Amino acid sequence: MLLANNISFRVGNKSLLSEISVTFAPGKLHLIVGPNGAGKSTLIKVLARLLRPETGSVEYEGVDVAQVSEAELAKRRAVLSQAVDVAFPLSVRELVMMGRYPHFGGRPGPADEQIVDEVMAHFDVTEFSSRDYQTLSGGERQRVNFARVLTQLWRDGSSAACRYLFLDEPLTFLDIRHQIDFLKKIGTFAAASDVVTVGVVHDLNLAARFADHIVLLHEARVVAHGTPTEVLTSERIQDVFGVTPTFVESDSGMHLVFGVG
Amino acid sequence: MKIRRRILAQRRKDAKRCRVSKSFPLRLCAFAREVFLLVFCVALLCAACSRFHNAPATSEGERYVVISPIYNEIIWALGAEDKVAGIDLSTTYPPEVKNVQTVGYHRALSAESILSLHPTAIIHDNNIGPPQVVQQLQQLNMPMKTFTAKNDSFDGTKALIREMGAFFHKEARAEDLCNTLDTQRAASLENVKHYTDHPRVAVIHFGRASNVYLVVGKGGGGDGGGVSQMIELAGGQMAVENERMQRMESPEIIAKANPDVILITDYGYDRLGGATDQIKALPGVATSNAARDNHIYRIEENVLNYFGPRSGENISKVAAIIHQK
Amino acid sequence: MTKPHRSRHVLLSALTVVTLLVLAASIRFGAIDFSISEIGRALASLLPGRPEPNLDQRILLELRFPRAVLCLLVGASLGVGGTLMQALFRNPIVEPGLVGTSSGAAFGSAMFFVLGGVLHIGTSLWSLPIAACIGGVISSYLVFLLARSRKDGRASIVMLLLTGLAVNALFMSAIGFLSYIARDPQARSITFWSLGTLSGASWKAVEIVTISTVVGTAIALRYAKQLNALMIGEEEATYLGVNVNRLKWIILSVNVVIVAVATAFTGVISFVGLVVPHILRMLGGADNRYLIAGSALTGAILLTLADLIARLSVRPAELPIGIVTSAVGVPVFIFLLRRRQYIF
């Protein structure tokens, strides 16, 4: 269970987050949506403890996350960013192995190697194992990073603690097929009962299709949260995004279509 | 979404470009500095190249490594050169010194270089470095000798010649040199009286170590002392009043002085290929009387910069140059 | 497509062997060449009861040996410094001197030359290295302090680069000013020292540099894994549990100390820190454990070779070693720029 308690965050005079309180339950895919500048990325970073809020606290299973050590936290919390830039030739396998860094001291053990093998197979990146990360395409890179993040969160059997996966606009550089693919895989992972998954996406349709729980942010505040149907109403979308949606029913569910005029 | 992606991609490209321009100036500066130093040292090296691979002098008994241009000039004048096993890079006179092994620049020596010549002692004029190497030589109990007399004037020079004559057991020859020096000096001064003008002279010297052009000063500090005396004996006057050698960065030094004649020592002159437009490009030179009348001349460093056995006749040489029309 | 990594262990072993060979050559050849038997006899003269060593043997024991060893150590320091800098700045075209260490050390030595005589600061030969070290430490920490954001004390790498640029310029002009007010003989010492030379080597110098190099490299190796994490970004490294700010301070401190101490005894030697990590990455990839160990060995090898060239090409005189490293380093630098393999 992830709890955000009255979080506020400012930079200079500008308030990026204002009195935000949300509960994120495990076993669900939570997606944060909102217009540019609403504070989505900032919120993710505060939840992941990269940033410290000015007021309020973030709690992981009732424990204030500010009390937990960096190293401990890294064993159960991972963040998938929109892109990872590597300045040196790094093989894919080395990159994925970094996910295990919080779990071993000096050198990776056989268990770590095995985990990496399994995860890479799951994401179909084994063929890239010794390739230079810099030579991969955007979609391939995200698969590799997703693999890395999952190896970081791999259950090593010892603790029963909850695991936390944060996704900071991970779909940005992917084409539509990969976006859908991605969200499906994330959905599978998020369904596990001991995982809290919180992500930021821009595409309202994808959010509507895949999220179990949507948090709508606008001007540093939570405007609404709940199921996609509850949150994404015509008035709200108009209010927050300034565009008028048309709702279209189809076999695959509800879709939003936006007119240009 | 497409627009957002394009914006993000543009931002990434900008960041990359920014990073290039931020680190580039530094890299180029460091790069340029290295290339300049490299070129300078290669030039220095080539100039002295032929002097590095000579066979050591074969003589028994005393073998000296002598690190001083004036000491070496006197030793050759005394006829004691068979005792010299090694010299420094700045020693250029007489021409025969090229046949002797060089141990390097006097401020950047290496103990091994000197000791590989198996000298019995090192003779220097307190102008050697780096200090660590001096200490190493002392630690290895290598005898080091400096002469007490200094060649800061004619009398000083004669004292030095006599002292060195005694050291090398060439007393008679030393006396000859002193007498010649006196006679030539008297003759030169007579000669100089025939010139009616007193040109204002600026002397430009290229400091190899500091890699800049220097204007030589009037006072006794640094290496400039001999120059002003020579100029005055030759019937000129020092145009620039500074006490010691000054870097030529500001054009004001020469421009304010407005000399009638500019002398440039050999290395610095040759470095510009003797091209007049390059010389006039040195700070302050172009507007001076000397540039206007084309009274810019080359002069050998060892004729002008220090007192030595030939200084008597050198006065005439210098006079001949600066009084040219 | 990266070439398949040769076994790193094999590579490191090969480098160790080459290091020993190069060390042997460095001891044997120079202004005077020593044969194996001469070396043996010189070492034997150290045993009790043997006659005092003669001058040649003393040259071997007191000049040549410490010089060869110092060369290895300084080369290792510069190599490791280069790797640490490139890992920290996430930029392959970065040198230890970039954070102001070299110019600070040069400034410290310039102060020593120009003011030491005036103020009668200890005439002990340790004054110069200590002055250089202080200079290097001051300039480097000046860069860190100026580059920190006022808000949370973090120093982003871009700020470090910019501030390093500014501080370098500041100290180089300070050196220029000192050269200006110096009487010419002193100015000569400053310039030639700033080209680098191993000629001042002594066993005392070896002692000090050994400590700094070995301790520094050991610390660096301990943080190798965290430096790896830093390769994918500061944020990502934080998510992997690395305290990035602390890592930066520790690694920068290690870098400053090992490079300043080396520079204090040899003057400014450039390009070793730039070239060595590149060669190793091309051969075996970018893992920092391997890189740090490999850079120590490769730096030692390259600098010893450069010193051999400096000592043999115009013997018995010597070239300043900075000339040799620049002569090799500049073409390599240009080649790397043109290749543009890396993201800047």
XYZ file of N, CA and C in Angstrom, chain C residues 162-273:
336
model
N 31.321 23.588 -16.411
C 31.431 25.022 -16.651
C 32.329 25.688 -15.628
N 32.116 25.322 -14.377
C 32.918 25.944 -13.326
C 34.380 25.540 -13.469
N 34.615 24.285 -13.842
C 35.989 23.839 -14.063
C 36.660 24.670 -15.125
N 35.911 24.972 -16.179
C 36.420 25.821 -17.258
C 36.840 27.175 -16.711
N 35.940 27.769 -15.907
C 36.213 29.100 -15.383
C 37.414 29.084 -14.431
N 37.453 28.102 -13.551
C 38.544 28.057 -12.568
C 39.880 27.795 -13.255
N 39.871 26.925 -14.266
C 41.094 26.700 -15.038
C 41.617 28.005 -15.613
N 40.678 28.761 -16.215
C 41.080 30.034 -16.818
C 41.648 30.964 -15.744
N 40.982 30.967 -14.583
C 41.443 31.821 -13.495
C 42.865 31.486 -13.073
N 43.130 30.195 -12.864
C 44.452 29.822 -12.362
C 45.517 29.970 -13.429
N 45.156 29.722 -14.683
C 46.167 29.895 -15.726
C 46.550 31.363 -15.849
N 45.581 32.259 -15.681
C 45.959 33.667 -15.766
C 46.722 34.088 -14.507
N 46.402 33.452 -13.369
C 47.177 33.737 -12.161
C 48.620 33.313 -12.356
N 48.811 32.159 -13.014
C 50.173 31.717 -13.306
C 50.850 32.696 -14.247
N 50.091 33.157 -15.228
C 50.644 34.143 -16.146
C 51.096 35.382 -15.400
N 50.280 35.809 -14.449
C 50.642 36.978 -13.667
C 51.911 36.732 -12.856
N 51.999 35.563 -12.247
C 53.200 35.245 -11.478
C 54.424 35.222 -12.385
N 54.273 34.641 -13.566
C 55.397 34.634 -14.505
C 55.800 36.045 -14.868
N 54.788 36.927 -14.918
C 55.063 38.309 -15.298
C 55.895 39.014 -14.245
N 55.514 38.825 -12.974
C 56.260 39.549 -11.946
C 57.548 38.824 -11.580
N 57.701 37.607 -12.094
C 58.906 36.862 -11.733
C 60.106 37.384 -12.508
N 61.267 37.321 -11.896
C 62.482 37.580 -12.659
C 62.652 36.426 -13.632
N 63.236 36.699 -14.745
C 63.243 35.710 -15.812
C 63.671 34.298 -15.406
N 64.733 34.112 -14.631
C 65.117 32.737 -14.282
C 63.993 31.977 -13.612
N 63.220 32.653 -12.757
C 62.120 31.956 -12.106
C 61.039 31.590 -13.111
N 60.793 32.514 -14.023
C 59.756 32.241 -15.022
C 60.124 30.998 -15.818
N 61.419 30.809 -16.033
C 61.837 29.631 -16.786
C 61.473 28.360 -16.041
N 61.656 28.361 -14.735
C 61.318 27.166 -13.974
C 59.855 26.843 -14.096
N 59.008 27.870 -14.076
C 57.580 27.628 -14.130
C 57.198 26.956 -15.438
N 57.694 27.518 -16.530
C 57.266 26.979 -17.819
C 57.738 25.559 -18.025
N 59.001 25.295 -17.747
C 59.477 23.962 -18.037
C 58.909 22.927 -17.086
N 58.614 23.344 -15.869
C 57.970 22.412 -14.964
C 56.579 22.085 -15.463
N 55.942 23.072 -16.086
C 54.589 22.811 -16.550
C 54.572 21.952 -17.804
N 55.714 21.534 -18.310
C 55.728 20.578 -19.412
C 55.930 19.157 -18.909
N 56.263 18.998 -17.663
C 56.373 17.659 -17.095
C 57.740 17.037 -17.261
N 58.256 16.481 -16.177
C 59.520 15.764 -16.254
C 59.594 14.772 -15.109
N 60.247 13.659 -15.358
C 60.429 12.669 -14.301
C 61.803 12.792 -13.669
N 62.561 13.822 -14.062
C 63.967 13.846 -13.664
C 64.160 14.071 -12.174
N 63.139 14.563 -11.485
C 63.312 14.831 -10.060
C 63.005 13.643 -9.173
N 62.896 12.459 -9.758
C 62.462 11.296 -8.989
C 63.462 10.934 -7.895
N 62.931 10.526 -6.763
C 63.764 10.082 -5.659
C 62.954 9.053 -4.889
N 63.615 8.311 -3.998
C 62.889 7.290 -3.258
C 61.832 7.905 -2.350
N 62.126 9.095 -1.828
C 61.128 9.760 -0.986
C 59.870 10.054 -1.788
N 60.088 10.531 -3.018
C 58.937 10.807 -3.874
C 58.159 9.525 -4.111
N 58.877 8.440 -4.359
C 58.225 7.163 -4.608
C 57.363 6.753 -3.423
N 57.902 6.941 -2.212
C 57.117 6.595 -1.014
C 55.767 7.277 -1.023
N 55.831 8.600 -1.189
C 54.594 9.374 -1.090
C 53.623 9.008 -2.197
N 54.130 8.926 -3.413
C 53.229 8.657 -4.533
C 52.668 7.239 -4.455
N 53.455 6.313 -3.915
C 52.934 4.949 -3.740
C 51.699 4.961 -2.859
N 51.808 5.662 -1.731
C 50.672 5.702 -0.820
C 49.449 6.276 -1.510
N 49.627 7.434 -2.152
C 48.456 8.071 -2.758
C 47.875 7.209 -3.869
N 48.735 6.618 -4.689
C 48.228 5.829 -5.813
C 47.517 4.570 -5.328
N 48.158 3.831 -4.436
C 47.573 2.564 -4.007
C 46.264 2.795 -3.246
N 46.291 3.716 -2.293
C 45.073 3.980 -1.520
C 43.973 4.512 -2.425
N 44.341 5.441 -3.280
C 43.348 6.023 -4.189
C 42.717 4.974 -5.079
N 43.541 4.126 -5.674
C 43.007 3.106 -6.573
C 42.133 2.121 -5.810
N 42.541 1.767 -4.602
C 41.744 0.830 -3.810
C 40.363 1.400 -3.516
N 40.336 2.663 -3.118
C 39.038 3.307 -2.862
C 38.200 3.340 -4.127
N 38.844 3.689 -5.226
C 38.110 3.766 -6.491
C 37.493 2.415 -6.843
N 38.263 1.342 -6.637
C 37.748 0.019 -6.972
C 36.537 -0.327 -6.125
N 36.570 0.101 -4.880
C 35.456 -0.194 -4.002
C 34.163 0.464 -4.486
N 34.292 1.605 -5.144
C 33.119 2.301 -5.640
C 32.838 2.024 -7.107
N 33.523 1.040 -7.660
C 33.387 0.777 -9.085
C 31.941 0.457 -9.469
N 31.290 -0.343 -8.652
C 29.907 -0.732 -8.979
C 29.012 0.496 -9.006
N 29.185 1.382 -8.053
C 28.352 2.578 -8.019
C 28.639 3.478 -9.215
N 29.899 3.520 -9.626
C 30.223 4.306 -10.813
C 29.557 3.710 -12.045
N 29.473 2.388 -12.079
C 28.756 1.755 -13.189
C 27.325 2.254 -13.237
N 26.694 2.253 -12.046
C 25.293 2.687 -11.982
C 25.173 4.120 -12.473
N 26.163 4.926 -12.184
C 26.115 6.325 -12.587
C 26.101 6.477 -14.102
N 26.570 5.460 -14.798
C 26.641 5.527 -16.255
C 25.282 5.720 -16.892
N 24.211 5.247 -16.221
C 22.906 5.400 -16.848
C 22.193 6.647 -16.344
N 22.880 7.476 -15.597
C 22.295 8.749 -15.187
C 22.241 8.898 -13.693
N 22.220 10.145 -13.234
C 22.202 10.388 -11.792
C 20.913 9.911 -11.164
N 19.802 10.210 -11.830
C 18.507 9.780 -11.280
C 18.441 8.277 -11.200
N 18.798 7.637 -12.306
C 18.744 6.180 -12.336
C 19.636 5.577 -11.268
N 20.797 6.171 -11.095
C 21.710 5.650 -10.073
C 21.084 5.792 -8.700
N 20.394 6.899 -8.467
C 19.726 7.068 -7.178
C 18.678 5.982 -6.979
N 17.952 5.680 -8.049
C 16.947 4.635 -7.934
C 17.569 3.276 -7.650
N 18.837 3.131 -8.047
C 19.510 1.854 -7.767
C 20.159 1.858 -6.395
N 19.903 2.907 -5.620
C 20.380 2.898 -4.252
C 21.707 3.601 -4.039
N 22.194 4.297 -5.045
C 23.481 4.978 -4.901
C 23.248 6.375 -4.339
N 24.028 6.755 -3.328
C 23.987 8.126 -2.838
C 24.882 8.958 -3.756
N 24.262 9.561 -4.740
C 25.043 10.147 -5.827
C 25.911 11.310 -5.363
N 25.385 12.146 -4.511
C 26.178 13.285 -4.064
C 27.424 12.841 -3.314
N 27.210 11.848 -2.449
C 28.349 11.360 -1.679
C 29.384 10.715 -2.598
N 28.873 9.969 -3.574
C 29.772 9.315 -4.521
C 30.613 10.349 -5.249
N 29.952 11.426 -5.700
C 30.679 12.459 -6.439
C 31.785 13.044 -5.593
N 31.468 13.387 -4.344
C 32.489 13.987 -3.495
C 33.655 13.037 -3.252
N 33.349 11.786 -2.983
C 34.425 10.839 -2.710
C 35.306 10.646 -3.937
N 34.678 10.403 -5.071
C 35.468 10.137 -6.265
C 36.266 11.360 -6.686
N 35.643 12.525 -6.597
C 36.381 13.731 -6.954
C 37.555 13.942 -6.001
N 37.337 13.671 -4.717
C 38.445 13.821 -3.767
C 39.580 12.882 -4.099
N 39.226 11.623 -4.362
C 40.274 10.657 -4.712
C 41.032 11.145 -5.939
N 40.284 11.589 -6.930
C 40.914 12.065 -8.160
C 41.862 13.216 -7.882
N 41.389 14.197 -7.110
C 42.221 15.356 -6.819
C 43.513 14.934 -6.147
N 43.384 14.087 -5.137
C 44.581 13.730 -4.380
C 45.575 12.975 -5.244
N 45.100 11.955 -5.970
C 46.102 11.183 -6.700
C 46.727 12.000 -7.832
N 45.945 12.834 -8.490
C 46.522 13.604 -9.582
C 47.408 14.741 -9.055
N 46.958 15.414 -7.989
C 47.765 16.525 -7.471
C 49.093 16.015 -6.941
N 49.071 14.896 -6.209
C 50.324 14.371 -5.687
C 51.261 13.994 -6.826
N 50.722 13.355 -7.850
C 51.573 12.993 -8.985
C 52.106 14.248 -9.670
N 51.212 15.219 -9.917
C 51.632 16.442 -10.596
C 52.677 17.184 -9.790
N 52.563 17.106 -8.465
C 53.519 17.822 -7.622
C 54.935 17.349 -7.871
N 55.090 16.086 -8.210
C 56.452 15.579 -8.376
C 56.935 15.569 -9.804
N 56.000 15.701 -10.735
C 56.454 15.575 -12.113
C 56.061 16.739 -13.000
N 55.252 17.657 -12.499
C 54.763 18.687 -13.391
C 53.525 18.204 -14.133
N 52.993 19.063 -14.997
C 51.743 18.759 -15.674
C 51.999 17.840 -16.859
N 51.424 16.661 -16.819
C 51.541 15.721 -17.934
C 50.137 15.485 -18.473
N 49.918 15.816 -19.724
C 48.557 15.761 -20.258
C 48.327 14.547 -21.133
N 47.078 14.287 -21.355
C 46.604 13.301 -22.321
C 46.646 11.861 -21.863
N 47.423 11.561 -20.843
C 47.425 10.168 -20.395
C 46.040 9.812 -19.877
N 45.473 10.711 -19.034
C 44.162 10.449 -18.457
C 43.061 10.409 -19.498
